[in-house]
XYZ file of C-alpha atoms in Angstrom:
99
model
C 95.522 -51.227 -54.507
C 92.504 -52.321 -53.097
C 90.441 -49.431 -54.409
C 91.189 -48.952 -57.676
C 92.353 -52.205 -58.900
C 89.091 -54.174 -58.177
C 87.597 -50.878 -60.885
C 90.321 -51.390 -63.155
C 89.706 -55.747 -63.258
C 86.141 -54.169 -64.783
C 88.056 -53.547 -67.932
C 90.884 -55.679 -67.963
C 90.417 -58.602 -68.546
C 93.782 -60.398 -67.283
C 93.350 -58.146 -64.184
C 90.146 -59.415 -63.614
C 91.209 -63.320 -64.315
C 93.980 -62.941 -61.551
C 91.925 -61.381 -59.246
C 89.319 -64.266 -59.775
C 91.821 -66.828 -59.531
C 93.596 -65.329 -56.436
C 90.271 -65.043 -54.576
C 88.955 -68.426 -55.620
C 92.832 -70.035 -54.206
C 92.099 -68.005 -51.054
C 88.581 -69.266 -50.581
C 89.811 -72.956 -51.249
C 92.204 -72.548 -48.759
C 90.333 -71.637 -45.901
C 88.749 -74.058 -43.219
C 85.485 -75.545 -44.150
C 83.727 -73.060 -40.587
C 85.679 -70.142 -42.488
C 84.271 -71.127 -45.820
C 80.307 -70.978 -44.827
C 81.259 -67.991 -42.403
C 81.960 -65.818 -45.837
C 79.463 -67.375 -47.888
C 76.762 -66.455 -44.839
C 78.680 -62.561 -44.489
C 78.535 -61.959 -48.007
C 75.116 -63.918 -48.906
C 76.679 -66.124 -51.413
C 74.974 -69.459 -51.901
C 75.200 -71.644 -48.653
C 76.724 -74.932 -50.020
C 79.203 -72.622 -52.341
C 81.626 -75.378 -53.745
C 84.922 -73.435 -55.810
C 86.373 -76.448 -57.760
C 90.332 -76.570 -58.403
C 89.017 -76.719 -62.029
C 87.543 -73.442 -61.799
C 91.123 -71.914 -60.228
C 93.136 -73.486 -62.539
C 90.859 -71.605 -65.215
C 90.678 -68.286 -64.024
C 94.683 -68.655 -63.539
C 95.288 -69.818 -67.078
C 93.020 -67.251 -68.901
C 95.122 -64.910 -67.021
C 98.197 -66.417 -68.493
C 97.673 -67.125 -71.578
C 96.284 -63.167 -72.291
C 99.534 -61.889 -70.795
C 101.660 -64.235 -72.923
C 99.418 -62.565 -75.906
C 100.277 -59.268 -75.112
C 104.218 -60.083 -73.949
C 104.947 -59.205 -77.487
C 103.378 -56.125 -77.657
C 105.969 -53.266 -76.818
C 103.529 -51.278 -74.777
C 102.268 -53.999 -72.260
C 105.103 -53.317 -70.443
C 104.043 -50.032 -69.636
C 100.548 -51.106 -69.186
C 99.796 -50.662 -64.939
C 97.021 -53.241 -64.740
C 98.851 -56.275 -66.169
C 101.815 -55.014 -63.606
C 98.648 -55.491 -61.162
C 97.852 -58.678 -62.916
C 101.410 -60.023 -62.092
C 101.428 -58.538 -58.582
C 98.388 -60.451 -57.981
C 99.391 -63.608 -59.618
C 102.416 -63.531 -57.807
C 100.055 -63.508 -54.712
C 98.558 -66.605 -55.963
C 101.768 -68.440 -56.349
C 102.253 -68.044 -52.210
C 98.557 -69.057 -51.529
C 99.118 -71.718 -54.031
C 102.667 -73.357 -52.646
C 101.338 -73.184 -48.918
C 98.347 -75.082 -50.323
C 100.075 -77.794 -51.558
């Protein structure tokens, strides 16, 4: 899972979205020492700020695709939107012990 969906979220777009907005939850929901810690490891920029507006985005993009392709016979088949869900589903637990 965490091999080859990160290269499949390079052509999937809802994959990608969930990823985004599962990693964005994540980073919001770490202490502020945590927070500079991984921007510092990963040399993102120093005063790195992830809105709620930008989670909320990346988590209704995802959404709304996959309610575009629920009526499409073969989505159901299709193994990155499963990932998509499983990872969404990873952001609803992040998300309710958030809140």
């Amino acid at each position: 899972f965490g091999l080859i969906v990160p290269q499949r979220a390079r052509t999937c777009a809802p994959l990608l979205n969930a990823i985004l907005s599962a990693s964005a939850r994540h980073f919001t929901t770490l202490p502020k020492g945590r927070q500079k810690e991984t921007t510092v490891k990963f040399s993102l920029e120093q005063d790195l700020i992830i809105s709620e507006e930008a989670v909320l985005n990346y988590h209704n993009r995802c959404i709304a695709h996959l309610r575009f392709l629920a009526n499409e016979p073969d989505a159901i088949m299709d193994e990155n939107l499963l990932a998509a869900v499983v990872v969404l589903r990873f952001y609803e637990e992040l998300d309710s012990t958030w809140n």
